[in-house]
Coordinates of C-alpha atoms in Angstrom, one line a residue:
Chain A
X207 CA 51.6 -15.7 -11.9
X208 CA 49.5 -13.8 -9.1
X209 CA 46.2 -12.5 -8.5
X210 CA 45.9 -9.4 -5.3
X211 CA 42.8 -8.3 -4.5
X212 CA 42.1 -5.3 -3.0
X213 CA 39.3 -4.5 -0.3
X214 CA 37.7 -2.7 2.4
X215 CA 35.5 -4.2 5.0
X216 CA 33.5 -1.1 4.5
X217 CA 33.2 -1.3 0.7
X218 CA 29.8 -2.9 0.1
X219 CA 30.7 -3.7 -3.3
X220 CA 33.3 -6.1 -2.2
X221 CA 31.0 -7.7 -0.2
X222 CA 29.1 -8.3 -2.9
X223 CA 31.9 -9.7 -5.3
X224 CA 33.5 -11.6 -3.0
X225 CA 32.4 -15.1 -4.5
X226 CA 33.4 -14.1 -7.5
X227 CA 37.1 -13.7 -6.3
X228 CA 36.6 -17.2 -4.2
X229 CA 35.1 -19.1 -7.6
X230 CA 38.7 -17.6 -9.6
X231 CA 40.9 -19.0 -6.7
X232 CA 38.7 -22.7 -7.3
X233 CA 39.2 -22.5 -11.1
X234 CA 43.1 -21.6 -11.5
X235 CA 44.3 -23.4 -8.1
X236 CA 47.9 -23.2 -9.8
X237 CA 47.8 -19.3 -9.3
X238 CA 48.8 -17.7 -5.9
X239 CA 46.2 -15.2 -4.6
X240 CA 46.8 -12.6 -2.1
X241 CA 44.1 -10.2 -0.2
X242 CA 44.6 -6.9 1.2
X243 CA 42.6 -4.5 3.5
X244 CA 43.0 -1.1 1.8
X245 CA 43.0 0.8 5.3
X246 CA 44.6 -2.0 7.4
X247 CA 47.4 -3.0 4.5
X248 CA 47.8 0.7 3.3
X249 CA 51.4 0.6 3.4
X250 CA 51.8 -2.6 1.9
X251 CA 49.8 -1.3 -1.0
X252 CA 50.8 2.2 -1.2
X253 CA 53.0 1.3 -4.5
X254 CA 50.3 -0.2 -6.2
X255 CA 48.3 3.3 -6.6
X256 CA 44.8 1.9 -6.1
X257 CA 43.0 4.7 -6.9
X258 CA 39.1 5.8 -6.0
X259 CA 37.5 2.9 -6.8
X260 CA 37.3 -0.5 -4.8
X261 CA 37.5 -3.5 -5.2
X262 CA 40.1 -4.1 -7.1
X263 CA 42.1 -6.9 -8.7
X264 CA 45.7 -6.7 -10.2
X265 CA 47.2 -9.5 -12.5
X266 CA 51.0 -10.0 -11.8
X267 CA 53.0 -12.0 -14.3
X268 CA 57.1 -12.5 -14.0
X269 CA 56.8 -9.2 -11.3
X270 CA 55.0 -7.3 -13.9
X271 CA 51.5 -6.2 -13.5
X272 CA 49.5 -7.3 -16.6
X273 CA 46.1 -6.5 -15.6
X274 CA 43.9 -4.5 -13.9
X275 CA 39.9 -5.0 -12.9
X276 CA 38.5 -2.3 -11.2
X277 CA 35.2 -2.1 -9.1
X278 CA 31.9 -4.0 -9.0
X279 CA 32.3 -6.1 -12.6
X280 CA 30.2 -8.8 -13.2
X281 CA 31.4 -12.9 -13.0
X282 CA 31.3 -12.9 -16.5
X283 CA 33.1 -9.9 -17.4
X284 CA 35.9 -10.7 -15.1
X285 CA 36.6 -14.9 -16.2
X286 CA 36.2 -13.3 -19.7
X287 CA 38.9 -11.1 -19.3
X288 CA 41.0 -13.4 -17.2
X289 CA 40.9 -15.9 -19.6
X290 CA 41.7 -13.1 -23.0
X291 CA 44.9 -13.0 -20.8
X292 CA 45.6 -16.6 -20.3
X293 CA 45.4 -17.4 -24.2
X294 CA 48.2 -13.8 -24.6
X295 CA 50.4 -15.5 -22.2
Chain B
X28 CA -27.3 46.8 -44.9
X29 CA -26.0 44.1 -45.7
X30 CA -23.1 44.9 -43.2
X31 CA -24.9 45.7 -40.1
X32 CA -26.8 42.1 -41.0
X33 CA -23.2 40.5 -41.2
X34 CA -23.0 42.4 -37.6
X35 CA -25.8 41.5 -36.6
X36 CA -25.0 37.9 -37.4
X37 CA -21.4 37.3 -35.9
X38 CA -22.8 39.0 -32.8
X39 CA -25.3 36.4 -32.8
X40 CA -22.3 34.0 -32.8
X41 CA -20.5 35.0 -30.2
X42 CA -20.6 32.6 -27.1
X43 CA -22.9 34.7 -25.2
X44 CA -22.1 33.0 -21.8
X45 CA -18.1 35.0 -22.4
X46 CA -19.7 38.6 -22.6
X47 CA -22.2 37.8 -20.3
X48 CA -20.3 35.7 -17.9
X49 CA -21.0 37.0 -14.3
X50 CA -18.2 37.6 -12.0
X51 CA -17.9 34.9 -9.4
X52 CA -18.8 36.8 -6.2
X53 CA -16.4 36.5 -2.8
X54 CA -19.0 36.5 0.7
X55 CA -16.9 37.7 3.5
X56 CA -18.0 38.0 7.3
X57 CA -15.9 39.5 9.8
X58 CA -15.6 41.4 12.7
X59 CA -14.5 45.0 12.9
X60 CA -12.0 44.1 16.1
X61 CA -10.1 41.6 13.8
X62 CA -6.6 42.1 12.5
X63 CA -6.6 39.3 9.7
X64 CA -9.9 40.6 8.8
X65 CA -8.4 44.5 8.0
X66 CA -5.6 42.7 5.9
X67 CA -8.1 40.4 4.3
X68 CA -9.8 43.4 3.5
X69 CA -7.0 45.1 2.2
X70 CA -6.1 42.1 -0.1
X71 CA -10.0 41.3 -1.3
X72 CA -10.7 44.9 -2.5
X73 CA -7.5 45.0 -4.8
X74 CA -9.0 41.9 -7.0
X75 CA -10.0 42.2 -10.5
X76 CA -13.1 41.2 -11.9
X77 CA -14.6 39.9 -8.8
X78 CA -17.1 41.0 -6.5
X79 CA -17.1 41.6 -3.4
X80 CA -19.6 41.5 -0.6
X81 CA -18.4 42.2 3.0
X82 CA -21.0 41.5 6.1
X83 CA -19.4 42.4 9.7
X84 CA -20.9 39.9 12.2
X85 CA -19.8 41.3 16.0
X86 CA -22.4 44.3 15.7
X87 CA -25.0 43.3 13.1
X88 CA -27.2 40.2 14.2
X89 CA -28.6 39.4 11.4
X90 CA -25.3 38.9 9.6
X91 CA -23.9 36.5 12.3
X92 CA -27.2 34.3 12.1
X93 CA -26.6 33.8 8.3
X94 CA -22.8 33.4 8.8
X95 CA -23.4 30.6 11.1
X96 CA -26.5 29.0 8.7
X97 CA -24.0 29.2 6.2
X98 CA -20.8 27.7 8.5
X99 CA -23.8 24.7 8.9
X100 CA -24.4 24.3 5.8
X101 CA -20.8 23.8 4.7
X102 CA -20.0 21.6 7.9
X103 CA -18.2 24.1 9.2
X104 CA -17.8 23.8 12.7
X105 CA -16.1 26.3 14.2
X106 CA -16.4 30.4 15.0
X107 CA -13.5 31.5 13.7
X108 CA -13.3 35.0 11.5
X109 CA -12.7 35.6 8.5
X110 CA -15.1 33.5 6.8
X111 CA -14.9 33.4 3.6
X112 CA -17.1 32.2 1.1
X113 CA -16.7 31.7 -3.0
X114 CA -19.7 29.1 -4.4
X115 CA -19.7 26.4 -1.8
X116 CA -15.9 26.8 -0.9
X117 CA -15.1 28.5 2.1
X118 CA -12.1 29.9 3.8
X119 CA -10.8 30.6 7.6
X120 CA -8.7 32.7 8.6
X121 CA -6.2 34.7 6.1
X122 CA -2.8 33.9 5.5
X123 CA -0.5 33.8 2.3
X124 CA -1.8 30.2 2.4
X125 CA -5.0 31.1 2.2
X126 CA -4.5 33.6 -0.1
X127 CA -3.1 31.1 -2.4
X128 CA -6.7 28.7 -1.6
X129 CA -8.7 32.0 -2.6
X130 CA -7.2 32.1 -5.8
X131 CA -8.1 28.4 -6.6
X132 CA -11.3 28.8 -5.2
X133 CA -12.1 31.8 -7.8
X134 CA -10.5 30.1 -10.7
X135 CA -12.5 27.1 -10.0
X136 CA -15.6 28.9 -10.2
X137 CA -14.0 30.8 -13.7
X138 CA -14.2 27.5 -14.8
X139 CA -17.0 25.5 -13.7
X140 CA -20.3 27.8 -12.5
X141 CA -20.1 27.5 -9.1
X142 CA -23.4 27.1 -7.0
X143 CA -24.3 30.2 -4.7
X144 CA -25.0 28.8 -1.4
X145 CA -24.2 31.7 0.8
X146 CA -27.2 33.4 -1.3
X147 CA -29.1 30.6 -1.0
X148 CA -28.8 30.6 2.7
X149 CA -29.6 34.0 2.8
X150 CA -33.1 33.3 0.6
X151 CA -33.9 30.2 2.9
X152 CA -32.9 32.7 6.1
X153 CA -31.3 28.3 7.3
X154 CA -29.1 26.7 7.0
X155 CA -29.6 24.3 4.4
X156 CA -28.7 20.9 3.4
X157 CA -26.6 20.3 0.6
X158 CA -27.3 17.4 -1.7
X159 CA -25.1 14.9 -0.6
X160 CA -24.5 13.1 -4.2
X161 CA -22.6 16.3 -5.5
X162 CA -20.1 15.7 -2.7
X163 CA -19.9 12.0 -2.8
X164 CA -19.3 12.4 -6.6
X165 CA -16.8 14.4 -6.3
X166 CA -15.6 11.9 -3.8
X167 CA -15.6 9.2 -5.7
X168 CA -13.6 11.0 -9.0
X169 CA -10.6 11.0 -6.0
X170 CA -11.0 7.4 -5.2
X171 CA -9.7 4.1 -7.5
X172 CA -9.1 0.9 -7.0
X173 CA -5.5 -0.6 -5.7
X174 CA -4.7 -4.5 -6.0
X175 CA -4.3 -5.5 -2.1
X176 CA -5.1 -2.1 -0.6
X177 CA -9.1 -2.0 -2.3
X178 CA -11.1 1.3 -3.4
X179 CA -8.6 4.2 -1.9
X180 CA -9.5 7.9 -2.1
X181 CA -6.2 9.8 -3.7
X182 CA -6.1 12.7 -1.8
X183 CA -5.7 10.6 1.3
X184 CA -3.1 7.5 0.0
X185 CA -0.9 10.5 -1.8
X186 CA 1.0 11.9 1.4
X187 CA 2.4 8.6 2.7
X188 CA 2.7 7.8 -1.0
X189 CA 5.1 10.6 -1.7
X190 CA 6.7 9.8 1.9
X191 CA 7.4 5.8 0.6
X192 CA 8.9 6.9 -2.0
X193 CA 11.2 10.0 -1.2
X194 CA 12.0 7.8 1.4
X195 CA 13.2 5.4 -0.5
X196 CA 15.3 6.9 -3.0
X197 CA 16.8 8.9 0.0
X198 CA 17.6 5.2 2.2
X199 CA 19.6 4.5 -1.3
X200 CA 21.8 7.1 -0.9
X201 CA 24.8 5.2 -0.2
X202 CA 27.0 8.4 1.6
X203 CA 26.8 6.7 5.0
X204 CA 26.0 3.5 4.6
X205 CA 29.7 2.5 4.6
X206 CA 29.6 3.0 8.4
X207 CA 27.3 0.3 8.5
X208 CA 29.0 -2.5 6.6
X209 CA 32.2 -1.6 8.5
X210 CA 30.6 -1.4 11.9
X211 CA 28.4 -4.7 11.1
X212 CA 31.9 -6.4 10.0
X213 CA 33.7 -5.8 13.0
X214 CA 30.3 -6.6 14.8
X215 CA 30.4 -10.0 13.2
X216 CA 34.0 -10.5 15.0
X217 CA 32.3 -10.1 18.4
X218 CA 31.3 -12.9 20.3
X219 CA 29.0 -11.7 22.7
X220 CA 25.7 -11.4 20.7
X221 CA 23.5 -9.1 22.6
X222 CA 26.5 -6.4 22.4
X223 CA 26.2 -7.1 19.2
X224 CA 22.2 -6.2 18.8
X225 CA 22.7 -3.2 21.0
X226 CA 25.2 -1.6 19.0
X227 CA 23.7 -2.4 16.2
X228 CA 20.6 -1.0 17.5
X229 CA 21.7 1.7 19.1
X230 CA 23.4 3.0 16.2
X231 CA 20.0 2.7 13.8
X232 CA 17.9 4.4 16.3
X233 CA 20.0 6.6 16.9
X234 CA 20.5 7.5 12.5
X235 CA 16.7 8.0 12.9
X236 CA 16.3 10.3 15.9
X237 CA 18.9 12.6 13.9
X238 CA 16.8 12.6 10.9
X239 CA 13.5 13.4 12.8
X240 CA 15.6 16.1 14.9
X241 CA 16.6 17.4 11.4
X242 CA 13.1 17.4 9.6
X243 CA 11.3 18.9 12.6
X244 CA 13.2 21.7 12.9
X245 CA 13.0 22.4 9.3
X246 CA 9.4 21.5 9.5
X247 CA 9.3 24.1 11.8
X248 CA 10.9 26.7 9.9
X249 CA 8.8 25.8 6.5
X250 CA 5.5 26.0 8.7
X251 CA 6.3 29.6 9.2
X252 CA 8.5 30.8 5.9
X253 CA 6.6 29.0 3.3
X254 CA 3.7 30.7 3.5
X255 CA 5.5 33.4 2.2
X256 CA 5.7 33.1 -1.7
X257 CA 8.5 34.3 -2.7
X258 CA 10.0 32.2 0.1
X259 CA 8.4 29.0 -1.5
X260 CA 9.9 30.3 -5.1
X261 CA 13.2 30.0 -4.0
X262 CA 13.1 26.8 -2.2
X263 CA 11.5 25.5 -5.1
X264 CA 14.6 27.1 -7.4
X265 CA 17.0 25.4 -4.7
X266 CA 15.0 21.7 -5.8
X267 CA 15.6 22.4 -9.3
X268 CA 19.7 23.2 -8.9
X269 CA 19.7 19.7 -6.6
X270 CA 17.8 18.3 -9.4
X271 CA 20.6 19.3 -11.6
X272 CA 23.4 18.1 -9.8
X273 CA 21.7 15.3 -9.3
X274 CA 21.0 14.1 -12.8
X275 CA 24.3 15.4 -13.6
X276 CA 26.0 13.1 -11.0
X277 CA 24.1 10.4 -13.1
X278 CA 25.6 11.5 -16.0
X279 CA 29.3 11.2 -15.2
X280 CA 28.9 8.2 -12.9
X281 CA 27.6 6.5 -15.8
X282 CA 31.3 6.8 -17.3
X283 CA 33.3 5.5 -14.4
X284 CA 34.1 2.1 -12.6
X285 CA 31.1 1.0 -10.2
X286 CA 32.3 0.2 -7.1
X287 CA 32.6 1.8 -3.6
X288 CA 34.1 5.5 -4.0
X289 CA 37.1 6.2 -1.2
X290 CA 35.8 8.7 0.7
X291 CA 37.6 11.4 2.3
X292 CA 41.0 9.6 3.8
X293 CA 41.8 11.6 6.9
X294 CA 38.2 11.6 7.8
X295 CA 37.5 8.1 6.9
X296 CA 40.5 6.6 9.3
X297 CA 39.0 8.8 12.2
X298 CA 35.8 6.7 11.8
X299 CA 37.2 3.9 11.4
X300 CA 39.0 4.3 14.9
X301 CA 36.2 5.5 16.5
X302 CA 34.1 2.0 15.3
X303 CA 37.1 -0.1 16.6
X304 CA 37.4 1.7 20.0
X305 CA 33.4 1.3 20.6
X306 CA 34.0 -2.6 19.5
X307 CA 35.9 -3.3 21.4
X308 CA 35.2 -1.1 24.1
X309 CA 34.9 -3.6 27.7
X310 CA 32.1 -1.1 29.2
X311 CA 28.9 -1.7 27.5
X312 CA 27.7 2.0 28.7
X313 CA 30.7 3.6 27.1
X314 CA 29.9 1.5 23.9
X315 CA 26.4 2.6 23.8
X316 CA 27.9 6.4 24.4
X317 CA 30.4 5.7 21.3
X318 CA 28.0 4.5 19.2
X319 CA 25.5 7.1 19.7
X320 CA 28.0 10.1 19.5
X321 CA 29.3 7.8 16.5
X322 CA 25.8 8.0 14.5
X323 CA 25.3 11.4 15.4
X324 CA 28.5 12.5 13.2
X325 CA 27.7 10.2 10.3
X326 CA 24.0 11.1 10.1
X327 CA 24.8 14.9 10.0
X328 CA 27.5 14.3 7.2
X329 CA 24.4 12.0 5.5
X330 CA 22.3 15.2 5.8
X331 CA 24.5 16.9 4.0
X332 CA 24.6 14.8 1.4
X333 CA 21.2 14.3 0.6
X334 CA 19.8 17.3 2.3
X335 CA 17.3 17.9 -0.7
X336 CA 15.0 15.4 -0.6
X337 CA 14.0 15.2 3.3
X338 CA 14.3 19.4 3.2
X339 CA 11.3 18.9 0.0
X340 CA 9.3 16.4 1.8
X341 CA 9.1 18.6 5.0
X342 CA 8.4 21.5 2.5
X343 CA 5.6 20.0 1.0
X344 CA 4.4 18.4 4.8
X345 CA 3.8 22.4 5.0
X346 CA 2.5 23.2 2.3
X347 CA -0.3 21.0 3.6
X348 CA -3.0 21.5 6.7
X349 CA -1.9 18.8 9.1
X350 CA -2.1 18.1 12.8
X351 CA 1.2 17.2 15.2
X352 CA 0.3 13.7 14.4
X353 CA -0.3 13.9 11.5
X354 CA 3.2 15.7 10.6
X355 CA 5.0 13.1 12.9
X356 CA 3.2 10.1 11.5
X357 CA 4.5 11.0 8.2
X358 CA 8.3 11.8 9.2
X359 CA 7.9 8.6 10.6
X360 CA 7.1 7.0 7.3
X361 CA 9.7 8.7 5.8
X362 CA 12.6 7.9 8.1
X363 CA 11.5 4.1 8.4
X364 CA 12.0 3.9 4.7
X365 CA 15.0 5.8 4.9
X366 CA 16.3 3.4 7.2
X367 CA 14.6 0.2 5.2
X368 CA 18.1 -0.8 3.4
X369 CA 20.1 -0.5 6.5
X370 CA 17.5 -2.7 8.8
X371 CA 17.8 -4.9 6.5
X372 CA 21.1 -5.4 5.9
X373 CA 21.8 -5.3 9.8
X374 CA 19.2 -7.9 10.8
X375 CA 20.5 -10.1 7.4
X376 CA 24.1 -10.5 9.4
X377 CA 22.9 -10.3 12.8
X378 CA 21.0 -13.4 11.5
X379 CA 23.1 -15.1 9.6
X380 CA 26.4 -14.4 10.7
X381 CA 27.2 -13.0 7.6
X382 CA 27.5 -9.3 5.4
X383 CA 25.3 -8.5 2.7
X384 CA 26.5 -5.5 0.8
X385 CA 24.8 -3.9 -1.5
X386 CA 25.4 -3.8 -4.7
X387 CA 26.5 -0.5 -6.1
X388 CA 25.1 -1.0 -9.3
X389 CA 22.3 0.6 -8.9
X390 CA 23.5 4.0 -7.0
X391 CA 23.6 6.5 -9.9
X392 CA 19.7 5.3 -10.7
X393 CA 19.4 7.1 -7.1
X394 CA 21.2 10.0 -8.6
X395 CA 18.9 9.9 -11.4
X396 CA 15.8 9.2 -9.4
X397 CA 16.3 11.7 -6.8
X398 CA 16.9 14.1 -9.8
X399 CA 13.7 13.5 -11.6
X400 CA 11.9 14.2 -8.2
X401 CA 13.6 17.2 -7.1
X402 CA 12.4 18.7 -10.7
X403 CA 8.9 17.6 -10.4
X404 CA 8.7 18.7 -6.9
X405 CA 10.9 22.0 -7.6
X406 CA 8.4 22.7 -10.8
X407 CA 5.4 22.3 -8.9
X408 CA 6.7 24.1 -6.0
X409 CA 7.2 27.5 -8.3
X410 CA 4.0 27.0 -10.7
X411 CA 1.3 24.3 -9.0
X412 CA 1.7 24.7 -5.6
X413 CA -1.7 23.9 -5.0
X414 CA -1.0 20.5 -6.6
X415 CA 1.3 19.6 -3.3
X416 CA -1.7 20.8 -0.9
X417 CA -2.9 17.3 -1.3
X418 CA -4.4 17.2 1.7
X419 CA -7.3 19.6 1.1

């Protein structure tokens, strides 16, 4: 499984959630994570079709995506919905 | 009989003060070599159900001596014509502003009987001394009592009041603040720390010469074309369209993802360039050139963005009677509390090392905000105009 986060040092609102993605990586250590700068990493991440919104994280499972969380969601909201996923898989 | 009685008798009931109510009288002393005087002229002898009483003071002695008893008696010090006089209001000089103060002057005595004193004067052949409790009175119906700040008088605390807060909600704005928290991130990666404050300083001060640039000259314009009504009509109908959009930006950014929106690519990576180059730039005077040629750009797309609310509050700066100073003390209100959010949020990292963002949670409440004040003000603007002229 693998968690990619999306960013821009410009986008305040990943400032502001950036715990939040720091707190998943402590809970589910078995998980690989992986960050990207959405203008310095734009070609790396051309094929995942971000969209207008940052941040954003996408859930990867067997190569598939499986999830999506887009913009400034609270701590709860996103271990809730990280967890719904966990129990599907 | 019995119906002229009944005549008789409903006549009897009539509120005798609305037949008999006099016509509040307009006292006006000018000179016959005076240009605004001609117009006022003009403009007093079309009114309705006033009356009118003209005295010209250059060749007639008499008239000047009560004009100036009368000036006294109303503290006003100055020999400026036309005077104009309704009850114990009076008016200098004639304008579309003052046109618009003549109007309230007479409606004011419509409503409440206003007390005679140019006739009075003109009985005592002084100037007299009005009783001062009327005035402190009325005085103290415009003053309350603020936790903190003590007994304040309203007319006074409202200006910088309206400043604060238009201020505000403009600083919240978040179209260029994303130029901040990228240039403050790539600040953070620089190691020598008093490049760091001067960029970062240089850049701020910069944001807020462009704004007072920007709301002087359209102070300037507003001084001149707002006096014109129909010209204060439409600027007042351009408030209620931003009003629109803005509440209607609410609307629909209450449907989508919160977050930072990706703004304009092409124009975006040219910024982003720019902010590297002046980072790491070795020559500290080309920096400060980058950086200031850098917030130029920014602010003037900002301006666009939220061009309503500093365009209203220099509208209503015009609609009131204020010195220089007092016009630039209030800009400067303004554009410190426009600039709150991003002072803070530079002296936060330059601190402690680290970016605060902001959270974006909250934008569309500017939307919404800003919305709700570009209506009031657009309202007032077109039908209360005199409720803006706080400073009277």
């Amino acid at each position: 499984m693998k968690m990619i986060r999306i960013s821009a040092l410009w986008c305040s609102s990943c400032i502001v959630t950036y715990p939040i993605w720091k707190e998943l990586q402590e809970k589910y250590p078995d998980i690989s994570f992986e960050e990207y700068d959405y203008d310095m990493d734009s070609d790396q991440i051309a094929s995942f079709q971000v969209g207008q919104v940052l941040p954003v994280i996408l859930v990867f499972h067997q190569g598939k995506e499986i999830k999506r969380i887009i913009g400034e969601k609270k701590k709860q909201e996103i271990f809730e919905e990280i967890e719904k996923m966990m129990e599907k898989l | 009989m019995k119906k002229y009685i009944v005549i008789l008798f409903l006549f009897l009931l009539l509120p005798i003060g609305v037949i008999a109510q006099e016509k509040p009288t307009i006292y006006l002393f000018y000179s016959s070599s005076c240009p605004h005087c001609k117009e006022e002229k003009a403009y007093l002898n079309e009114l309705k159900d006033v009356s009118v009483k003209m005295y010209e003071v250059t060749e007639h002695k008499e008239n000047s001596i009560w004009m100036n008893n009368v000036k006294k008696t109303l503290g006003d010090d100055h020999q400026y014509v036309p005077y104009t006089v309704i009850g114990d209001i009076s008016i200098t000089g004639f304008n579309e502003n003052t046109k618009l103060r003549i109007e309230t002057a007479l409606e004011e005595c419509q409503k409440e009987k206003c007390e005679n004193i140019s006739q009075k004067v003109k009985e005592a052949g002084k100037a007299l001394t009005i009783e001062k409790e009327e005035e402190e009175t009325k005085k103290e119906e415009e003053e309350f009592e603020l936790p903190l700040l003590g007994r304040v008088n309203g007319k006074e605390v409202s200006l910088p009041i309206v400043a604060i807060i238009i201020g505000l909600v403009d600083g919240f704005n978040p179209c260029a603040m994303w130029v901040l928290v990228f240039l403050i991130s790539l600040l953070l990666g620089m190691k020598n720390e008093k490049r760091r404050w001067m960029i970062g300083i240089t850049f701020l001060t910069t944001s807020a010469f462009v704004y007072l640039l920007f709301m002087t000259a359209w102070l300037k314009i507003s001084l001149t074309i707002s006096q014109i009504t129909w010209v204060r009509m439409l600027i007042g109908l351009v408030a209620l369209i931003g009003a629109f959009v803005n509440i209607k930006n609410y609307i629909t950014m209450r449907k989508k993802d919160i977050g930072c929106t990706v703004v304009d690519e092409e124009k975006r990576k040219k910024t982003i360039t720019k902010i590297k180059k002046i980072v790491n730039e070795k020559s500290a005077f080309l920096a400060i050139i980058g950086v200031i040629t850098l917030a130029f750009s920014v602010n003037f797309v900002e301006l666009a963005c939220s061009a309503g609310l500093p365009l209203l509050f220099t509208q209503i700066l015009a609609l009131n009677k204020l010195s220089i100073l007092s016009y630039a003390f209030y800009m400067f209100i303004y554009i410190i509390c426009y600039l709150l959010d991003d002072i803070l949020i530079f002296m936060i990292a330059m601190i402690t090392l680290k970016i605060t963002g902001i959270t974006n949670k909250y934008t569309k409440y500017t939307h919404l905000i800003g919305g709700i004040i570009m209506l009031l003000i657009g309202l007032l603007m077109i039908f209360k105009p005199e409720i803006l002229m706080m400073n009277w």
